[in-house]
mmCIF file of C-alpha atoms in Angstrom:
data_model
loop_
_atom_site.group_PDB
_atom_site.id
_atom_site.type_symbol
_atom_site.label_atom_id
_atom_site.label_comp_id
_atom_site.label_asym_id
_atom_site.label_seq_id
_atom_site.Cartn_x
_atom_site.Cartn_y
_atom_site.Cartn_z
ATOM 1 C CA MET A 1 93.317 170.409 76.490
ATOM 2 C CA THR A 2 93.982 169.057 79.968
ATOM 3 C CA LEU A 3 91.336 168.208 82.563
ATOM 4 C CA THR A 4 92.419 171.162 84.703
ATOM 5 C CA GLN A 5 92.055 173.570 81.790
ATOM 6 C CA SER A 6 88.583 172.211 81.020
ATOM 7 C CA ILE A 7 87.513 172.654 84.651
ATOM 8 C CA ASN A 8 88.840 176.229 84.707
ATOM 9 C CA ILE A 9 87.030 177.115 81.487
ATOM 10 C CA GLY A 10 83.813 175.611 82.838
ATOM 11 C CA ARG A 11 84.113 177.639 86.029
ATOM 12 C CA ALA A 12 84.762 180.836 84.081
ATOM 13 C CA GLU A 13 81.700 180.235 81.876
ATOM 14 C CA ARG A 14 79.477 179.550 84.894
ATOM 15 C CA LYS A 15 80.780 182.684 86.609
ATOM 16 C CA GLU A 16 80.074 184.781 83.512
ATOM 17 C CA THR A 17 76.549 183.332 83.167
ATOM 18 C CA ILE A 18 75.734 183.993 86.830
ATOM 19 C CA LYS A 19 77.030 187.531 86.492
ATOM 20 C CA SER A 20 75.246 188.390 83.239
ATOM 21 C CA VAL A 21 71.920 186.681 83.982
ATOM 22 C CA GLY A 22 71.841 186.744 87.778
ATOM 23 C CA LEU A 23 72.427 190.476 88.214
ATOM 24 C CA PRO A 24 69.459 191.646 86.108
ATOM 25 C CA LEU A 25 67.188 189.020 87.707
ATOM 26 C CA VAL A 26 68.202 190.235 91.160
ATOM 27 C CA ALA A 27 67.635 193.832 90.029
ATOM 28 C CA ILE A 28 64.124 192.988 88.764
ATOM 29 C CA VAL A 29 63.129 191.302 92.030
ATOM 30 C CA PHE A 30 64.691 194.095 94.087
ATOM 31 C CA LEU A 31 62.857 196.822 92.158
ATOM 32 C CA LEU A 32 59.505 194.990 92.362
ATOM 33 C CA VAL A 33 59.847 194.609 96.138
ATOM 34 C CA LEU A 34 61.135 198.170 96.596
ATOM 35 C CA PHE A 35 58.330 199.849 94.630
ATOM 36 C CA SER A 36 55.707 197.594 96.237
ATOM 37 C CA ILE A 37 56.820 198.972 99.610
ATOM 38 C CA LEU A 38 57.228 202.597 98.550
ATOM 39 C CA SER A 39 54.117 202.858 96.347
ATOM 40 C CA PRO A 40 50.852 201.269 97.589
ATOM 41 C CA ASN A 41 49.358 201.297 94.073
ATOM 42 C CA PHE A 42 52.289 199.570 92.390
ATOM 43 C CA LEU A 43 51.553 195.902 93.125
ATOM 44 C CA GLN A 44 48.472 195.238 91.005
ATOM 45 C CA ALA A 45 47.646 193.497 87.719
ATOM 46 C CA SER A 46 47.287 196.730 85.739
ATOM 47 C CA THR A 47 50.840 197.698 86.670
ATOM 48 C CA PHE A 48 52.248 194.528 85.119
ATOM 49 C CA VAL A 49 50.221 195.116 81.943
ATOM 50 C CA THR A 50 51.664 198.643 81.887
ATOM 51 C CA ILE A 51 55.186 197.257 82.295
ATOM 52 C CA LEU A 52 54.656 194.867 79.375
ATOM 53 C CA ARG A 53 53.208 197.623 77.193
ATOM 54 C CA GLU A 54 55.895 200.156 78.096
ATOM 55 C CA SER A 55 58.705 197.679 77.518
ATOM 56 C CA SER A 56 57.580 196.578 74.046
ATOM 57 C CA VAL A 57 58.911 199.423 71.903
ATOM 58 C CA LEU A 58 62.166 199.538 73.874
ATOM 59 C CA LEU A 59 62.608 195.772 73.453
ATOM 60 C CA VAL A 60 62.393 196.025 69.648
ATOM 61 C CA VAL A 61 64.980 198.823 69.541
ATOM 62 C CA ALA A 62 67.241 197.000 72.001
ATOM 63 C CA VAL A 63 67.125 193.777 69.960
ATOM 64 C CA GLY A 64 68.729 195.540 66.993
ATOM 65 C CA MET A 65 71.149 197.369 69.267
ATOM 66 C CA THR A 66 72.305 194.069 70.788
ATOM 67 C CA LEU A 67 73.480 192.738 67.428
ATOM 68 C CA VAL A 68 75.606 195.876 67.007
ATOM 69 C CA ILE A 69 77.015 196.029 70.538
ATOM 70 C CA ILE A 70 77.884 192.347 70.592
ATOM 71 C CA GLN A 71 80.359 193.126 67.795
ATOM 72 C CA GLY A 72 81.909 195.866 69.917
ATOM 73 C CA SER A 73 80.235 198.686 67.945
ATOM 74 C CA ILE A 74 77.420 201.148 68.743
ATOM 75 C CA ASP A 75 74.442 202.699 66.940
ATOM 76 C CA LEU A 76 73.461 206.170 68.155
ATOM 77 C CA SER A 77 70.965 206.794 65.346
ATOM 78 C CA VAL A 78 68.205 204.390 66.399
ATOM 79 C CA GLY A 79 66.223 207.031 68.305
ATOM 80 C CA ALA A 80 66.140 209.398 65.336
ATOM 81 C CA THR A 81 65.239 206.487 63.047
ATOM 82 C CA VAL A 82 62.298 205.595 65.313
ATOM 83 C CA SER A 83 61.026 209.171 64.994
ATOM 84 C CA LEU A 84 61.488 209.389 61.214
ATOM 85 C CA ALA A 85 59.875 205.988 60.571
ATOM 86 C CA GLY A 86 56.896 206.968 62.717
ATOM 87 C CA LEU A 87 56.521 210.320 60.955
ATOM 88 C CA VAL A 88 56.686 208.637 57.545
ATOM 89 C CA ALA A 89 54.104 206.015 58.550
ATOM 90 C CA ALA A 90 51.711 208.632 59.938
ATOM 91 C CA SER A 91 52.150 210.908 56.916
ATOM 92 C CA VAL A 92 51.721 208.162 54.320
ATOM 93 C CA THR A 93 48.440 206.954 55.830
ATOM 94 C CA LYS A 94 46.911 210.335 54.982
ATOM 95 C CA GLU A 95 47.332 209.541 51.288
ATOM 96 C CA THR A 96 47.083 205.745 51.095
ATOM 97 C CA ASN A 97 46.551 202.923 53.613
ATOM 98 C CA ALA A 98 48.278 201.270 56.571
ATOM 99 C CA PHE A 99 49.986 198.577 54.478
ATOM 100 C CA VAL A 100 51.774 201.096 52.260
ATOM 101 C CA ALA A 101 52.627 203.183 55.335
ATOM 102 C CA VAL A 102 54.258 200.222 57.062
ATOM 103 C CA ILE A 103 56.289 199.350 53.958
ATOM 104 C CA ALA A 104 57.438 202.963 53.607
ATOM 105 C CA ALA A 105 58.481 203.161 57.266
ATOM 106 C CA LEU A 106 60.379 199.868 57.072
ATOM 107 C CA ALA A 107 62.163 201.108 53.946
ATOM 108 C CA VAL A 108 63.268 204.203 55.862
ATOM 109 C CA GLY A 109 64.841 202.058 58.581
ATOM 110 C CA LEU A 110 66.561 199.794 56.080
ATOM 111 C CA VAL A 111 68.028 202.726 54.142
ATOM 112 C CA VAL A 112 69.313 204.451 57.291
ATOM 113 C CA GLY A 113 70.832 201.213 58.590
ATOM 114 C CA LEU A 114 72.352 200.391 55.200
ATOM 115 C CA ILE A 115 74.004 203.814 54.910
ATOM 116 C CA ASN A 116 75.342 203.489 58.456
ATOM 117 C CA GLY A 117 76.717 200.041 57.683
ATOM 118 C CA LEU A 118 78.347 201.007 54.395
ATOM 119 C CA ILE A 119 80.148 204.028 55.861
ATOM 120 C CA PHE A 120 81.167 202.103 58.991
ATOM 121 C CA ALA A 121 82.188 198.757 57.526
ATOM 122 C CA TYR A 122 83.508 199.765 54.097
ATOM 123 C CA GLY A 123 84.429 203.410 54.756
ATOM 124 C CA LYS A 124 86.183 202.381 57.993
ATOM 125 C CA VAL A 125 84.721 205.264 59.999
ATOM 126 C CA PRO A 126 84.101 204.507 63.718
ATOM 127 C CA SER A 127 80.516 203.456 64.346
ATOM 128 C CA PHE A 128 79.811 206.053 67.023
ATOM 129 C CA LEU A 129 80.872 208.883 64.688
ATOM 130 C CA VAL A 130 78.864 207.567 61.743
ATOM 131 C CA THR A 131 75.697 206.942 63.709
ATOM 132 C CA LEU A 132 75.963 210.143 65.756
ATOM 133 C CA GLY A 133 76.170 212.177 62.556
ATOM 134 C CA MET A 134 73.397 210.117 60.986
ATOM 135 C CA SER A 135 71.147 210.727 63.998
ATOM 136 C CA MET A 136 71.428 214.486 63.367
ATOM 137 C CA VAL A 137 70.737 214.053 59.649
ATOM 138 C CA VAL A 138 67.751 211.753 60.197
ATOM 139 C CA GLY A 139 66.359 213.944 62.987
ATOM 140 C CA GLY A 140 66.623 216.998 60.754
ATOM 141 C CA ILE A 141 64.884 215.238 57.865
ATOM 142 C CA GLY A 142 62.032 214.215 60.144
ATOM 143 C CA THR A 143 61.522 217.748 61.445
ATOM 144 C CA TRP A 144 61.720 219.193 57.911
ATOM 145 C CA LEU A 145 59.248 216.596 56.591
ATOM 146 C CA VAL A 146 56.447 217.715 58.929
ATOM 147 C CA ASN A 147 57.584 221.306 59.582
ATOM 148 C CA GLY A 148 58.177 220.402 63.193
ATOM 149 C CA ARG A 149 54.511 219.563 63.822
ATOM 150 C CA PRO A 150 53.012 216.325 65.138
ATOM 151 C CA VAL A 151 51.127 214.121 62.688
ATOM 152 C CA GLN A 152 47.909 212.498 63.878
ATOM 153 C CA VAL A 153 47.034 208.949 62.839
ATOM 154 C CA SER A 154 43.453 208.679 61.575
ATOM 155 C CA ASP A 155 43.830 205.334 59.794
ATOM 156 C CA GLY A 156 42.222 202.504 61.763
ATOM 157 C CA GLY A 157 44.531 199.896 60.259
ATOM 158 C CA LEU A 158 47.665 201.574 61.571
ATOM 159 C CA ARG A 159 46.095 202.065 65.001
ATOM 160 C CA TRP A 160 45.106 198.382 65.106
ATOM 161 C CA ILE A 161 48.762 197.283 65.019
ATOM 162 C CA SER A 162 49.400 198.323 68.637
ATOM 163 C CA GLN A 163 46.038 199.207 70.154
ATOM 164 C CA SER A 164 44.128 195.935 69.721
ATOM 165 C CA GLN A 165 44.168 192.792 71.842
ATOM 166 C CA LEU A 166 44.379 189.248 70.513
ATOM 167 C CA LEU A 167 45.189 186.686 73.223
ATOM 168 C CA LEU A 168 43.962 186.743 76.846
ATOM 169 C CA GLY A 169 43.731 190.507 76.808
ATOM 170 C CA ILE A 170 47.434 190.913 76.030
ATOM 171 C CA PRO A 171 47.999 193.967 73.796
ATOM 172 C CA THR A 172 49.117 193.171 70.241
ATOM 173 C CA LEU A 173 51.954 195.621 70.862
ATOM 174 C CA VAL A 174 53.459 193.124 73.314
ATOM 175 C CA ILE A 175 52.976 190.207 70.927
ATOM 176 C CA TRP A 176 54.733 192.011 68.049
ATOM 177 C CA ALA A 177 57.675 192.816 70.328
ATOM 178 C CA LEU A 178 57.950 189.212 71.510
ATOM 179 C CA VAL A 179 57.876 187.958 67.921
ATOM 180 C CA VAL A 180 60.749 190.278 66.970
ATOM 181 C CA TRP A 181 62.686 189.225 70.067
ATOM 182 C CA LEU A 182 62.202 185.494 69.389
ATOM 183 C CA ILE A 183 63.211 185.781 65.727
ATOM 184 C CA PHE A 184 66.431 187.649 66.432
ATOM 185 C CA SER A 185 67.226 185.518 69.487
ATOM 186 C CA PHE A 186 67.129 182.501 67.161
ATOM 187 C CA ILE A 187 69.281 184.287 64.588
ATOM 188 C CA GLY A 188 71.776 185.295 67.254
ATOM 189 C CA MET A 189 72.099 181.811 68.758
ATOM 190 C CA LYS A 190 71.549 179.390 65.881
ATOM 191 C CA THR A 191 72.763 180.996 62.659
ATOM 192 C CA ARG A 192 76.157 181.604 61.120
ATOM 193 C CA PHE A 193 75.550 185.362 61.271
ATOM 194 C CA GLY A 194 75.044 185.170 65.032
ATOM 195 C CA ARG A 195 78.232 183.163 65.564
ATOM 196 C CA TYR A 196 80.194 185.554 63.367
ATOM 197 C CA ALA A 197 78.914 188.541 65.359
ATOM 198 C CA PHE A 198 80.179 186.957 68.583
ATOM 199 C CA ALA A 199 83.536 186.171 66.982
ATOM 200 C CA ILE A 200 84.023 189.746 65.763
ATOM 201 C CA GLY A 201 83.202 191.141 69.188
ATOM 202 C CA GLY A 202 85.520 188.668 70.883
ATOM 203 C CA ALA A 203 88.569 189.218 68.705
ATOM 204 C CA GLU A 204 88.090 190.981 65.388
ATOM 205 C CA ALA A 205 91.630 190.461 64.134
ATOM 206 C CA VAL A 206 91.433 186.727 64.794
ATOM 207 C CA SER A 207 88.009 186.426 63.167
ATOM 208 C CA SER A 208 89.371 188.087 60.050
ATOM 209 C CA LEU A 209 92.250 185.610 59.898
ATOM 210 C CA ALA A 210 89.720 182.801 60.314
ATOM 211 C CA GLY A 211 87.978 183.890 57.117
ATOM 212 C CA ILE A 212 84.941 185.567 58.657
ATOM 213 C CA PRO A 213 83.613 188.360 56.403
ATOM 214 C CA ASN A 214 83.828 191.052 59.074
ATOM 215 C CA ARG A 215 82.697 193.961 56.920
ATOM 216 C CA ARG A 216 79.652 192.121 55.589
ATOM 217 C CA VAL A 217 78.570 191.047 59.095
ATOM 218 C CA LYS A 218 78.974 194.609 60.385
ATOM 219 C CA LEU A 219 76.923 195.919 57.457
ATOM 220 C CA TRP A 220 74.110 193.465 58.204
ATOM 221 C CA ALA A 221 74.144 194.241 61.931
ATOM 222 C CA LEU A 222 73.647 197.976 61.417
ATOM 223 C CA THR A 223 71.033 197.350 58.721
ATOM 224 C CA ILE A 224 69.075 195.115 61.110
ATOM 225 C CA ALA A 225 69.378 197.773 63.826
ATOM 226 C CA GLY A 226 67.834 200.287 61.416
ATOM 227 C CA LEU A 227 65.053 197.843 60.540
ATOM 228 C CA CYS A 228 64.265 197.206 64.221
ATOM 229 C CA ALA A 229 64.191 200.950 64.869
ATOM 230 C CA ALA A 230 61.697 201.357 62.029
ATOM 231 C CA ILE A 231 59.488 198.586 63.469
ATOM 232 C CA ALA A 232 59.652 200.347 66.829
ATOM 233 C CA GLY A 233 58.662 203.613 65.170
ATOM 234 C CA ILE A 234 55.589 201.973 63.617
ATOM 235 C CA LEU A 235 54.589 200.399 66.931
ATOM 236 C CA LEU A 236 55.087 203.619 68.884
ATOM 237 C CA THR A 237 53.141 205.712 66.362
ATOM 238 C CA SER A 238 50.327 203.173 66.324
ATOM 239 C CA ARG A 239 50.213 203.058 70.100
ATOM 240 C CA ILE A 240 49.995 206.788 70.776
ATOM 241 C CA GLY A 241 47.978 207.568 67.636
ATOM 242 C CA ALA A 242 50.417 210.210 66.441
ATOM 243 C CA ALA A 243 54.039 210.820 65.517
ATOM 244 C CA THR A 244 56.149 213.750 66.636
ATOM 245 C CA PRO A 245 59.710 214.839 65.812
ATOM 246 C CA GLY A 246 62.063 213.614 68.515
ATOM 247 C CA MET A 247 59.635 211.098 70.004
ATOM 248 C CA GLY A 248 62.260 208.340 69.831
ATOM 249 C CA ASP A 249 65.292 210.300 71.016
ATOM 250 C CA ARG A 250 65.336 208.843 74.515
ATOM 251 C CA LEU A 251 65.188 205.297 73.192
ATOM 252 C CA THR A 252 68.836 205.405 72.101
ATOM 253 C CA LEU A 253 70.240 205.653 75.626
ATOM 254 C CA ASP A 254 67.551 203.380 77.063
ATOM 255 C CA ALA A 255 68.320 200.694 74.475
ATOM 256 C CA ILE A 256 72.060 200.830 75.176
ATOM 257 C CA ALA A 257 71.361 200.641 78.908
ATOM 258 C CA ALA A 258 68.984 197.702 78.448
ATOM 259 C CA VAL A 259 71.486 195.777 76.333
ATOM 260 C CA VAL A 260 74.293 196.288 78.863
ATOM 261 C CA MET A 261 72.071 195.491 81.856
ATOM 262 C CA GLY A 262 70.913 192.350 80.079
ATOM 263 C CA GLY A 263 74.432 190.991 80.144
ATOM 264 C CA THR A 264 75.882 192.000 76.787
ATOM 265 C CA ALA A 265 79.275 193.557 77.390
ATOM 266 C CA ILE A 266 79.756 197.008 75.864
ATOM 267 C CA THR A 267 83.148 195.742 74.631
ATOM 268 C CA GLY A 268 81.449 192.967 72.622
ATOM 269 C CA GLY A 269 81.865 189.203 72.424
ATOM 270 C CA VAL A 270 79.647 188.375 75.431
ATOM 271 C CA GLY A 271 75.865 188.325 75.808
ATOM 272 C CA GLY A 272 73.064 187.929 73.310
ATOM 273 C CA VAL A 273 69.635 189.072 72.177
ATOM 274 C CA GLN A 274 67.938 186.477 74.398
ATOM 275 C CA ARG A 275 69.329 188.228 77.496
ATOM 276 C CA THR A 276 68.362 191.740 76.449
ATOM 277 C CA VAL A 277 64.766 191.261 77.577
ATOM 278 C CA LEU A 278 66.013 191.226 81.189
ATOM 279 C CA GLY A 279 67.671 194.610 80.798
ATOM 280 C CA VAL A 280 64.547 195.994 79.139
ATOM 281 C CA LEU A 281 62.456 194.869 82.112
ATOM 282 C CA VAL A 282 64.878 196.489 84.571
ATOM 283 C CA ILE A 283 64.697 199.820 82.729
ATOM 284 C CA THR A 284 60.906 199.665 82.367
ATOM 285 C CA ILE A 285 60.174 198.620 85.955
ATOM 286 C CA LEU A 286 62.434 201.427 87.159
ATOM 287 C CA SER A 287 60.587 203.944 84.995
ATOM 288 C CA VAL A 288 57.078 202.698 85.851
ATOM 289 C CA GLY A 289 57.954 202.500 89.546
ATOM 290 C CA LEU A 290 59.306 206.058 89.648
ATOM 291 C CA ASN A 291 56.199 207.280 87.818
ATOM 292 C CA SER A 292 53.942 205.515 90.329
ATOM 293 C CA MET A 293 55.785 207.360 93.110
ATOM 294 C CA GLY A 294 55.303 210.700 91.375
ATOM 295 C CA VAL A 295 59.037 211.316 90.943
ATOM 296 C CA GLN A 296 59.740 214.328 88.729
ATOM 297 C CA PRO A 297 61.054 213.563 85.185
ATOM 298 C CA TYR A 298 64.366 215.365 85.786
ATOM 299 C CA MET A 299 64.962 213.265 88.905
ATOM 300 C CA GLN A 300 64.086 210.102 86.963
ATOM 301 C CA ALA A 301 66.718 211.025 84.373
ATOM 302 C CA ILE A 302 69.326 211.438 87.126
ATOM 303 C CA ILE A 303 68.482 208.072 88.692
ATOM 304 C CA GLN A 304 68.401 206.231 85.382
ATOM 305 C CA GLY A 305 71.704 207.791 84.335
ATOM 306 C CA LEU A 306 73.355 206.610 87.544
ATOM 307 C CA VAL A 307 71.931 203.116 87.022
ATOM 308 C CA VAL A 308 73.369 203.013 83.490
ATOM 309 C CA VAL A 309 76.836 204.009 84.706
ATOM 310 C CA ALA A 310 76.681 201.375 87.440
ATOM 311 C CA ALA A 311 75.549 198.703 84.967
ATOM 312 C CA VAL A 312 78.379 199.471 82.541
ATOM 313 C CA ALA A 313 80.917 199.429 85.389
ATOM 314 C CA LEU A 314 79.692 196.010 86.531
ATOM 315 C CA THR A 315 79.574 194.366 83.092
ATOM 316 C CA LEU A 316 82.613 195.940 81.446
ATOM 317 C CA ASP A 317 85.185 193.372 80.363
ATOM 318 C CA ARG A 318 88.332 195.153 81.529
ATOM 319 C CA ALA A 319 90.554 192.366 80.240
ATOM 320 C CA LYS A 320 89.983 193.753 76.724
ATOM 321 C CA LEU A 321 90.952 197.290 77.654
ATOM 322 C CA THR A 322 94.614 198.067 77.372
ATOM 323 C CA VAL A 323 94.123 201.831 77.510
ATOM 324 C CA ILE A 324 91.319 203.882 79.113
ATOM 325 C CA LYS A 325 90.721 207.175 77.261
#
């Protein structure tokens, strides 16, 4: 490699880093300043605690989603998995204890993710079709399980998971989310699985020729996404003290938006779990800020949808697209 080529590669990497990390940071600062001006009650300590609490469940879902998107795939079943895992956890605590409920909910996420991965990676069915169909199946099972009714959580152990405080008044919900984020950031950056995921997203055909077990990595990515969705379901159920069918539906789009805004390209091969936290903060600050201004929910959906489209347009790697359908 010549000196000129090295300089050009270095410039391209710096440009990509500035784009993927700088844009969400600018968006966070802009939104904080904007809502501080528009809403007199926004700039106070309780608002930042609310932002941390509101972002926790979304961060856990988005962590799993990042590992799927970075390979150039998608998982549309995470919202339904959040709901089903929460319903299972709440239902099981009526018969046993919080420990068994958590294990049962995690098993639900693992099974859903494993089925998604097997059909996608080994059945060679596109990920969006597999996970879209699975979201309907999982959502239907959840509604059938509880006859469409919410399930209250009476077990103190399950409530403790998200409603207690351990360090400096920070909710345990936030600490659990940070732990999940740190673990999978390490896996994404420092392990062979993480490097393989990047390689598949960058050029799947080349990674296959290089001996990377593409199907196995894809299977693991979707299984981890299911596991993260189950963790999010437990945290959400614990936080609100109940589980309802459809309570996680919105998290699917929010997680995709957070991953893309955090700098992970929807086409794969660029980004990482460590960046996703920035996108999560953008989404959460936008939501909390609009709530503080009293904006109607339908108008919030319109604004957030426009922001998602703009984020995808800015981060899309068009060099990988030969045809737009």
